[in-house]
XYZ file of N, CA and C in Angstrom:
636
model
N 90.262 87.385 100.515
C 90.557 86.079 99.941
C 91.936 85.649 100.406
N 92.123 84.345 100.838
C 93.498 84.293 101.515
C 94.086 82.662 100.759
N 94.670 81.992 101.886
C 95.005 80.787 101.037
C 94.944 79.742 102.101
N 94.596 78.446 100.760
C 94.408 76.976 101.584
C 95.153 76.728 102.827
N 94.763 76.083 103.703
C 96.027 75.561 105.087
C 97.149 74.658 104.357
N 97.057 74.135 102.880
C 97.493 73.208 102.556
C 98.764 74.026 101.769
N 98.675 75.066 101.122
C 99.516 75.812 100.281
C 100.374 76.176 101.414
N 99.403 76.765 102.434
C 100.029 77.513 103.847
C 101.072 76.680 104.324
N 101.231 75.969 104.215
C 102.026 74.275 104.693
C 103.119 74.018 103.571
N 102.702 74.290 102.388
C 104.160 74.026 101.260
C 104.627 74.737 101.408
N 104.458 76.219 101.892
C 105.520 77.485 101.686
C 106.062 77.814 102.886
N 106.051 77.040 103.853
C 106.445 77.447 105.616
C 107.670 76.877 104.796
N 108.293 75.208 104.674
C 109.416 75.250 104.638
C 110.771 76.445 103.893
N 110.176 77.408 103.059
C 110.379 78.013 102.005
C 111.012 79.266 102.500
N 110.536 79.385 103.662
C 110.559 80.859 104.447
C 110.684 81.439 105.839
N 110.813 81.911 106.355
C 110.990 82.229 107.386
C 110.108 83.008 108.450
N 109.422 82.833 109.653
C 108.690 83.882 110.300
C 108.819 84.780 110.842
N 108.550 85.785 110.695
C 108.755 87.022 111.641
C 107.661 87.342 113.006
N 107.942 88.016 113.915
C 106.968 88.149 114.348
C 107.078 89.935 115.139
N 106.009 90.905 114.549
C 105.983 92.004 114.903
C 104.402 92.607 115.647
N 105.618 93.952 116.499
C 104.904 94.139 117.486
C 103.711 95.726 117.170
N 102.946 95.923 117.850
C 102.276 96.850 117.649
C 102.790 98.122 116.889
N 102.192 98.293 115.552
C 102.972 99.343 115.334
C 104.229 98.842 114.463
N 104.506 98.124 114.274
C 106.007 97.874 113.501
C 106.021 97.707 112.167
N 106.554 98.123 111.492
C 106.330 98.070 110.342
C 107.255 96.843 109.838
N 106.822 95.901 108.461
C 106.944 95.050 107.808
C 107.762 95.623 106.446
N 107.427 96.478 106.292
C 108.413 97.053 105.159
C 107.878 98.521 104.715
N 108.735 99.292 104.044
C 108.424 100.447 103.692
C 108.084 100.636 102.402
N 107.483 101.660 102.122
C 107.036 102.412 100.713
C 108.379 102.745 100.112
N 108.525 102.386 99.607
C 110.155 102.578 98.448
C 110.672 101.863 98.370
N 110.858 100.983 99.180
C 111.711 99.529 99.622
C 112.069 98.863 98.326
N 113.350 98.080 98.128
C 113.351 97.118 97.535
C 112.541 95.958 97.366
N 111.965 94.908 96.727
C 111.246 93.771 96.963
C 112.362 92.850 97.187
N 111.916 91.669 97.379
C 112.707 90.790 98.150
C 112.021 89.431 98.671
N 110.983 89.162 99.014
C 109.862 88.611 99.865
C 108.444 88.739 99.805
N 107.796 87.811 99.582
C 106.739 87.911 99.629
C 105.912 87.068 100.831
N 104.748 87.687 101.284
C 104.432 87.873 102.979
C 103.150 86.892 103.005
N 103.160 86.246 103.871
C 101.756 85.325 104.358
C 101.286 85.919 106.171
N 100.014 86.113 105.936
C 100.075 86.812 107.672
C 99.838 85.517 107.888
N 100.420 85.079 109.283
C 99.457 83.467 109.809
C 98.855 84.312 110.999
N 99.447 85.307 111.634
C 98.019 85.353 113.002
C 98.590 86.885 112.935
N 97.149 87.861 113.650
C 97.581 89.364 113.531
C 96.303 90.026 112.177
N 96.676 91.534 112.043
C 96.382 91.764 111.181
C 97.341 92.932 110.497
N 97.482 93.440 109.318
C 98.645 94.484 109.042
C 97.711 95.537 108.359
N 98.037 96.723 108.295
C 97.431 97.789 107.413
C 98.572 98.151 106.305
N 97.819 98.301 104.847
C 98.726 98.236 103.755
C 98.320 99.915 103.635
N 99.416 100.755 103.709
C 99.355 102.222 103.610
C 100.234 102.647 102.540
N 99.462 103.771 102.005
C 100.817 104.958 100.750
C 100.641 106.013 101.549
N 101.592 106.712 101.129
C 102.220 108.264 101.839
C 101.778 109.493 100.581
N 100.986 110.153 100.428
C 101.480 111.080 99.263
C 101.985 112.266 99.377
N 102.120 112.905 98.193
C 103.221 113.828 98.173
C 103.525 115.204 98.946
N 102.542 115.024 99.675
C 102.761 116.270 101.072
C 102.686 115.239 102.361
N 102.435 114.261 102.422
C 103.132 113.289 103.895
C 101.553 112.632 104.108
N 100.447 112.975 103.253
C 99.303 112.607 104.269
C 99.471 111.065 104.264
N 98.793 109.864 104.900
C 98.688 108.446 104.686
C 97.620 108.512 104.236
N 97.215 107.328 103.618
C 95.716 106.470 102.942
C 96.244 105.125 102.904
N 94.928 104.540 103.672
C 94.864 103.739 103.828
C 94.159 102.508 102.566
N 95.267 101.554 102.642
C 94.539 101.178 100.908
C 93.712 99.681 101.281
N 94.374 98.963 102.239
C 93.845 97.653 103.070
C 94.032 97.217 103.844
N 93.303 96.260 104.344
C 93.562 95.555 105.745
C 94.049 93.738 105.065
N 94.903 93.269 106.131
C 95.427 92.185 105.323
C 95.537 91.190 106.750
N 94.522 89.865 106.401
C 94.597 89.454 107.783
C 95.191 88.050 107.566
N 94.212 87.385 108.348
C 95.224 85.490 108.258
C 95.116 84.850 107.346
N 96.107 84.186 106.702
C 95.854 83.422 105.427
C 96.289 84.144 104.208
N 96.204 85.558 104.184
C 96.226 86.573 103.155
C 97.915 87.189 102.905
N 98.014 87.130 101.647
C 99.375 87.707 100.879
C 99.196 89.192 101.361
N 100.936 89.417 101.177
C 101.538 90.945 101.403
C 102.658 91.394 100.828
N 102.495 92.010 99.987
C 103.648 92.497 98.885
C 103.671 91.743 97.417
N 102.407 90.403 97.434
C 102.482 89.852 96.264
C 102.875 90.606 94.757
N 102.690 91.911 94.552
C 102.954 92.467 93.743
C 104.225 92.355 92.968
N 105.469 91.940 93.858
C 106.682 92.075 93.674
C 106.667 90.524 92.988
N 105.835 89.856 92.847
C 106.270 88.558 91.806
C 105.675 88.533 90.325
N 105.172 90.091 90.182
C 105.086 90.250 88.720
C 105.689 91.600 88.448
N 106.744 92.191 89.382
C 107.354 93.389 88.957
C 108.286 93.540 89.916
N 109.847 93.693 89.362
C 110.791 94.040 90.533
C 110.925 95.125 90.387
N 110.381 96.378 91.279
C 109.946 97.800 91.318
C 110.009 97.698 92.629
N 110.263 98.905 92.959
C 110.127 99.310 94.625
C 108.553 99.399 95.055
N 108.228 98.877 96.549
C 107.224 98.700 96.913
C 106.259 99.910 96.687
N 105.400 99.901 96.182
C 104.563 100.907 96.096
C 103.440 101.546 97.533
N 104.041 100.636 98.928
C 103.294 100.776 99.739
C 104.083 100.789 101.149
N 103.466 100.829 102.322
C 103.756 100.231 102.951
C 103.287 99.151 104.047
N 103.162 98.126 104.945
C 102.528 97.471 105.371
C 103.140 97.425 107.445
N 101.614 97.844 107.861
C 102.387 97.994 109.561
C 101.509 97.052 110.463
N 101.763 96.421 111.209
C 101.152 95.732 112.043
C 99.669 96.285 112.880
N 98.831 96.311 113.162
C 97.569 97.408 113.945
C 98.062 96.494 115.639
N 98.105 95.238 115.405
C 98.179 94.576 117.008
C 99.505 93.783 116.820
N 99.373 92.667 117.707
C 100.842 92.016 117.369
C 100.155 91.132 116.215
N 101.832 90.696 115.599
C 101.427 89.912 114.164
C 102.520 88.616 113.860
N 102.127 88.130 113.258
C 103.314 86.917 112.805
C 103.007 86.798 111.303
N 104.105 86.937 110.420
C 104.260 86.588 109.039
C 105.150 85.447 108.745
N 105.030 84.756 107.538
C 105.656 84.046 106.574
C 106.513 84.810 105.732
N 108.216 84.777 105.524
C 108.254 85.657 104.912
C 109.186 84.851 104.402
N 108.631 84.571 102.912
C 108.753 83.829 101.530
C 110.004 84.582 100.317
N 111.412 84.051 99.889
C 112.005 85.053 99.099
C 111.228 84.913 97.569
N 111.462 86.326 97.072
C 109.971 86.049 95.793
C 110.854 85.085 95.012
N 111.745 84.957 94.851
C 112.325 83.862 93.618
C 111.710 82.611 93.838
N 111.675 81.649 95.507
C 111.538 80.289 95.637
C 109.837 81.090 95.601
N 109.126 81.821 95.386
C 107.358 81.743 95.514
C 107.446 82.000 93.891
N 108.146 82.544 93.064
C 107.907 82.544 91.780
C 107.908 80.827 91.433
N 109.153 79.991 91.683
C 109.596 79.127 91.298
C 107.983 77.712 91.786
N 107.515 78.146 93.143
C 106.588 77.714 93.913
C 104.919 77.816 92.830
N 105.395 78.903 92.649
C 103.931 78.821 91.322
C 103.915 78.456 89.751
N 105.342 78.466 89.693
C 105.321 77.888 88.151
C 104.795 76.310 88.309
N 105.522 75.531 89.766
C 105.412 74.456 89.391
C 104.108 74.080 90.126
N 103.102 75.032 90.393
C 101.351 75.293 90.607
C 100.630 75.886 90.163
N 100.151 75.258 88.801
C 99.669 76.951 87.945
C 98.317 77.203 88.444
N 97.825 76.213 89.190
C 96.091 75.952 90.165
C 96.237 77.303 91.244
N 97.596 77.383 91.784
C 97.966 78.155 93.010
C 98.017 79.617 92.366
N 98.765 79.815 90.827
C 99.231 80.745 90.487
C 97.814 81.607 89.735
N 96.868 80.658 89.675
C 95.377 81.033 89.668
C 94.636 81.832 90.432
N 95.049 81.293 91.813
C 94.514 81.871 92.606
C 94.993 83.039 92.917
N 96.426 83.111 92.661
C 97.270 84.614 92.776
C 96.501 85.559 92.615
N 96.272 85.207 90.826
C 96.445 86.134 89.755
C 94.236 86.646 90.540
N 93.281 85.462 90.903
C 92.397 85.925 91.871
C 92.501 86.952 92.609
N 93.411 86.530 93.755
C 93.464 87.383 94.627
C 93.772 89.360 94.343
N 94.723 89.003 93.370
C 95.248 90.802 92.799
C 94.273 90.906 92.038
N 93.511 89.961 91.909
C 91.730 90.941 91.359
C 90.995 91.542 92.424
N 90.804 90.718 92.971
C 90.099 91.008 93.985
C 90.851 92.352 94.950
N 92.006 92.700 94.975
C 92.354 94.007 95.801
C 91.502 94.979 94.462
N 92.037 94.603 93.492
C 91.710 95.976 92.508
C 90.443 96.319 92.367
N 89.714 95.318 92.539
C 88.102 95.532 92.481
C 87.598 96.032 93.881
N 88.144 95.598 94.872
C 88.267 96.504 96.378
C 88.577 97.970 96.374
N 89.508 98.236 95.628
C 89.765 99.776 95.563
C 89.427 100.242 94.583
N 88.745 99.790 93.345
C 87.995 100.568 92.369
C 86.935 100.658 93.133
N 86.131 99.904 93.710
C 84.742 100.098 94.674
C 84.631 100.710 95.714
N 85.779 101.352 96.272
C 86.107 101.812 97.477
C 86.189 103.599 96.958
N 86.505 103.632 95.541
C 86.209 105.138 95.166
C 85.267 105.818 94.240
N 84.563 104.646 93.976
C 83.131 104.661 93.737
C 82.293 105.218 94.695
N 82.383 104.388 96.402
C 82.464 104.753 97.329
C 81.656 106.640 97.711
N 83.323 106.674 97.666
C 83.720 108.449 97.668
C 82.772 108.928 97.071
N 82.450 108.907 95.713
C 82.034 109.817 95.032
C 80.573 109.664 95.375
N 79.736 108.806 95.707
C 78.837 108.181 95.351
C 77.717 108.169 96.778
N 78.458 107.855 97.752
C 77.986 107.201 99.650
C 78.686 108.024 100.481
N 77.570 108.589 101.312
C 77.787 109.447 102.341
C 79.127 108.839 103.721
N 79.575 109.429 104.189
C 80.472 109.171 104.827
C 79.843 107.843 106.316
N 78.974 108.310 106.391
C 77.836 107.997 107.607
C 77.738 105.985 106.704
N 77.594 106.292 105.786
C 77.297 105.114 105.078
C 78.332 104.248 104.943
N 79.142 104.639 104.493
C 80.732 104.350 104.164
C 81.198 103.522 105.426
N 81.021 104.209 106.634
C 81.859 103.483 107.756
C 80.798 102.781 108.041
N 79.607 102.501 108.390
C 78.605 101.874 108.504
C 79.434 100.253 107.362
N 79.222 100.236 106.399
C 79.644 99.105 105.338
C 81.552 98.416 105.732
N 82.305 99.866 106.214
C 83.604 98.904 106.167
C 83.594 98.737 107.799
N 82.545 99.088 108.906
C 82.394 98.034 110.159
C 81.780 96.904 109.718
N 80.344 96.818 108.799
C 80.238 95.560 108.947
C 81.016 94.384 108.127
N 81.928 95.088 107.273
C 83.163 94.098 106.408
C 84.212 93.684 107.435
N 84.653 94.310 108.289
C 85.530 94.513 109.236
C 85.055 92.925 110.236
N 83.753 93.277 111.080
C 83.451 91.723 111.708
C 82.598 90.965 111.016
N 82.867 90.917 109.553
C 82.478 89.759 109.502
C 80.922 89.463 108.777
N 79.937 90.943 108.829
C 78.823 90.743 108.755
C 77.727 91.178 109.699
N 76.640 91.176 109.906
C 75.064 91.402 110.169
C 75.025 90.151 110.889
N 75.505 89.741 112.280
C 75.719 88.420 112.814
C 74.399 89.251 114.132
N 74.445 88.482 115.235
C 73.476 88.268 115.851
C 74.215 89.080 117.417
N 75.176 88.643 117.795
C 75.949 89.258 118.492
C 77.201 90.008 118.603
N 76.953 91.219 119.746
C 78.701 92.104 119.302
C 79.749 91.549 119.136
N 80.732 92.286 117.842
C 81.806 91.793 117.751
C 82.512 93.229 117.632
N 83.744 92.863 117.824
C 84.700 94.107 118.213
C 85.705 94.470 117.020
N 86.487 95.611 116.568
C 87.122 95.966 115.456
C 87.785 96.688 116.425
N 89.093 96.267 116.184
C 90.616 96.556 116.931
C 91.303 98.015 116.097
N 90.753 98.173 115.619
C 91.427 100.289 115.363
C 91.010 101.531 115.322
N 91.872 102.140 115.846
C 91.650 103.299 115.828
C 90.535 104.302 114.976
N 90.172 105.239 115.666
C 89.275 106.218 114.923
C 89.918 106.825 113.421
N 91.121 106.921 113.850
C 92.222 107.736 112.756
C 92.173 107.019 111.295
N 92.495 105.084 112.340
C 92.381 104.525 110.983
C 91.290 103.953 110.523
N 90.295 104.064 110.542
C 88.448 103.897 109.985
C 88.936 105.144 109.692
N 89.134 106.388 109.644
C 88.508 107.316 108.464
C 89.795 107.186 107.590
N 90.680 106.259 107.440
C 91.599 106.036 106.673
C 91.249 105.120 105.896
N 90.438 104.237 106.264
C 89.921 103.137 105.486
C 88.663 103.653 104.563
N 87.941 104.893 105.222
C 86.392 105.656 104.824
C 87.288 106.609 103.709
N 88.198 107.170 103.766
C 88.336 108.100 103.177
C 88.088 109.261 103.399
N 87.793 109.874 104.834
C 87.244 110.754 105.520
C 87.577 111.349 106.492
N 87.262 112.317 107.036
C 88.221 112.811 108.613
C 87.859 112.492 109.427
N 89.171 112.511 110.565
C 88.639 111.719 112.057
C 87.461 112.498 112.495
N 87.479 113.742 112.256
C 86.201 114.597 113.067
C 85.046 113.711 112.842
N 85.195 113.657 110.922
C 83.459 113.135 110.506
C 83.417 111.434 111.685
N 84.438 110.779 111.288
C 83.856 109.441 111.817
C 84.038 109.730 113.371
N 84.280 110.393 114.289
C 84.376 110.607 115.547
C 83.205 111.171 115.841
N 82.294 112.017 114.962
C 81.402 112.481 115.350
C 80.087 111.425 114.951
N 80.157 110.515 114.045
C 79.453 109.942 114.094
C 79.387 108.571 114.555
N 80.486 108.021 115.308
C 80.750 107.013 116.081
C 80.225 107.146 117.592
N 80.371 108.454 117.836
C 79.739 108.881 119.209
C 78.078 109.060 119.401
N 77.560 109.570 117.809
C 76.442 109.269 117.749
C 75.782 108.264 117.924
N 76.540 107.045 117.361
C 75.962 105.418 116.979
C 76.124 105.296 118.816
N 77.567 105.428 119.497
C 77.073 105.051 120.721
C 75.794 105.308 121.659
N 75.648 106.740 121.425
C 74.485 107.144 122.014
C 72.954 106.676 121.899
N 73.125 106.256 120.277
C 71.645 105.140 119.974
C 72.199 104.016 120.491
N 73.046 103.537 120.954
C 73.571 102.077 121.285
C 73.654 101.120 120.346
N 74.246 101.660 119.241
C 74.346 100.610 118.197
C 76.002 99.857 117.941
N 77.001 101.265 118.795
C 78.087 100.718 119.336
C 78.593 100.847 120.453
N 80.117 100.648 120.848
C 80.895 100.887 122.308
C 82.096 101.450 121.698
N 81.989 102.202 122.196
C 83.614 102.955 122.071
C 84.969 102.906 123.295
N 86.130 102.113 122.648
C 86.682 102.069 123.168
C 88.152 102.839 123.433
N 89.405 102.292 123.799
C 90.376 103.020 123.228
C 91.273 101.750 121.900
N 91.046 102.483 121.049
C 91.359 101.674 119.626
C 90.361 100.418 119.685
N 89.455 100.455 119.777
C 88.556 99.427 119.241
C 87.247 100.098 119.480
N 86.207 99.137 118.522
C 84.569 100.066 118.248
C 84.386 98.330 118.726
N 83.306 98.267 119.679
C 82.269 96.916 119.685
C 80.623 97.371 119.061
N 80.615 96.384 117.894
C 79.684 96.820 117.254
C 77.961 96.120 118.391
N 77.262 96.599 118.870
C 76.537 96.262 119.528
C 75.012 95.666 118.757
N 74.734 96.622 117.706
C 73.584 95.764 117.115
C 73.855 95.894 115.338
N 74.620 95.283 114.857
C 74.808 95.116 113.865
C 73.208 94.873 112.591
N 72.330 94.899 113.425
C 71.093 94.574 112.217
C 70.932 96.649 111.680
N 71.138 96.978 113.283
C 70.904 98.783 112.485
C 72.004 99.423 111.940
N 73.239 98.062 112.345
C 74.194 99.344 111.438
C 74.301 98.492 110.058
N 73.363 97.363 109.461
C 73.336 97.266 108.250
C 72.078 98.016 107.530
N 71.302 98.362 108.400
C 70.364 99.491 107.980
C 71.168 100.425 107.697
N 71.907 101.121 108.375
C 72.598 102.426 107.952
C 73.950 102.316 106.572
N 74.405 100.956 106.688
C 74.661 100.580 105.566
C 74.185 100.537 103.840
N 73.060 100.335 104.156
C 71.809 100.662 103.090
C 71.471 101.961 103.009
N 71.635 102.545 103.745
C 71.516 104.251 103.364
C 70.435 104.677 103.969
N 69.458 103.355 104.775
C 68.304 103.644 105.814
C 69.003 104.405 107.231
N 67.738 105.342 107.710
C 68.039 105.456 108.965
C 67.252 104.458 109.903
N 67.728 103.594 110.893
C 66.958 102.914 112.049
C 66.517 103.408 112.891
């Protein structure tokens, strides 16, 4: 869920753009808040670290879509961190003038309070997931969330193996071993950091928990 071109347009004067390169990170896990983030082109991965160093991956955050919104209902250190996957360009909004920006939009501040539903219901469903859907299944559902859908022709997903089983919840082995499988039925292409999904009708079969 992201935001109008029209909101997108009141808050440019407000803020400033950045623009980062593969790999760069937007801010860190501990960080002070300070800003709150609009991607306009790019996509970022929102990551935590836990307490022996592993990453998990918590979302993908693309155009139109907030980053760090959290920090305009709590001045707490970031609970995350957010890194670029390709190149990226942000909006980067100070939270006081986006607090001040939604009081005097409570239609906008609606949609906020939307949107931080919608992550939480993403990651309550995402460990439902886990417990519940085979791994095989799992990446099957966040490729076809990834382009978009069960469309008619290939479309391509720009990351890494590492990070799909970061997004699955799973190890690179499992999704490496079964990404190589899907190539071999030709249902994808494997690239370097990108999967082209080739027939998306069988990998929403395998989504469903059917085999094609």
């Amino acid at each position: 869920m992201g935001l109008g071109e029209t909101v997108a347009a009141a808050l440019a004067p407000m803020g400033r753009v950045r623009r980062l390169g593969r790999g760069e990170f937007l801010f860190l896990q501990g960080d002070r808040p300070g800003h709150v983030y609009v991607v306009l082109e790019g996509w970022l991965k929102v990551t935590r670290l836990g307490s022996e160093g592993s990453e998990s991956v918590l979302h993908l955050v693309g155009p139109g879509e907030f980053v760090g919104i959290g920090t305009v209902l709590a001045d707490e250190p970031l609970p995350a961190s957010a890194c670029a996957l390709m190149g990226a360009k942000v909006l980067a909004v100070p939270t006081d003038k986006f607090r001040r920006f939604l009081l005097e939009r409570p239609v906008v501040a609606l949609d906020v309070i939307r949107i931080m539903a919608s992550r939480l219901h993403e990651l309550q469903q995402r460990f439902h997931n886990l417990s519940t859907r085979r791994a095989e299944t799992r990446l099957a559902s966040l490729l076809l969330s990834l382009v978009g859908g069960a469309g008619d022709g290939p479309m391509e997903v720009a990351l890494s193996r590492a990070e799909l089983a970061g997004l699955c919840g799973t190890r690179l082995y499992t999704v490496s071993r079964v990404l190589n499988g899907w190539q071999r039925a030709g249902i994808v292409w494997l690239g370097r950091r990108r999967v082209r999904v080739l027939r998306p009708d069988l990998l929403a079969e395998l989504a469903d928990g059917c085999q094609p």
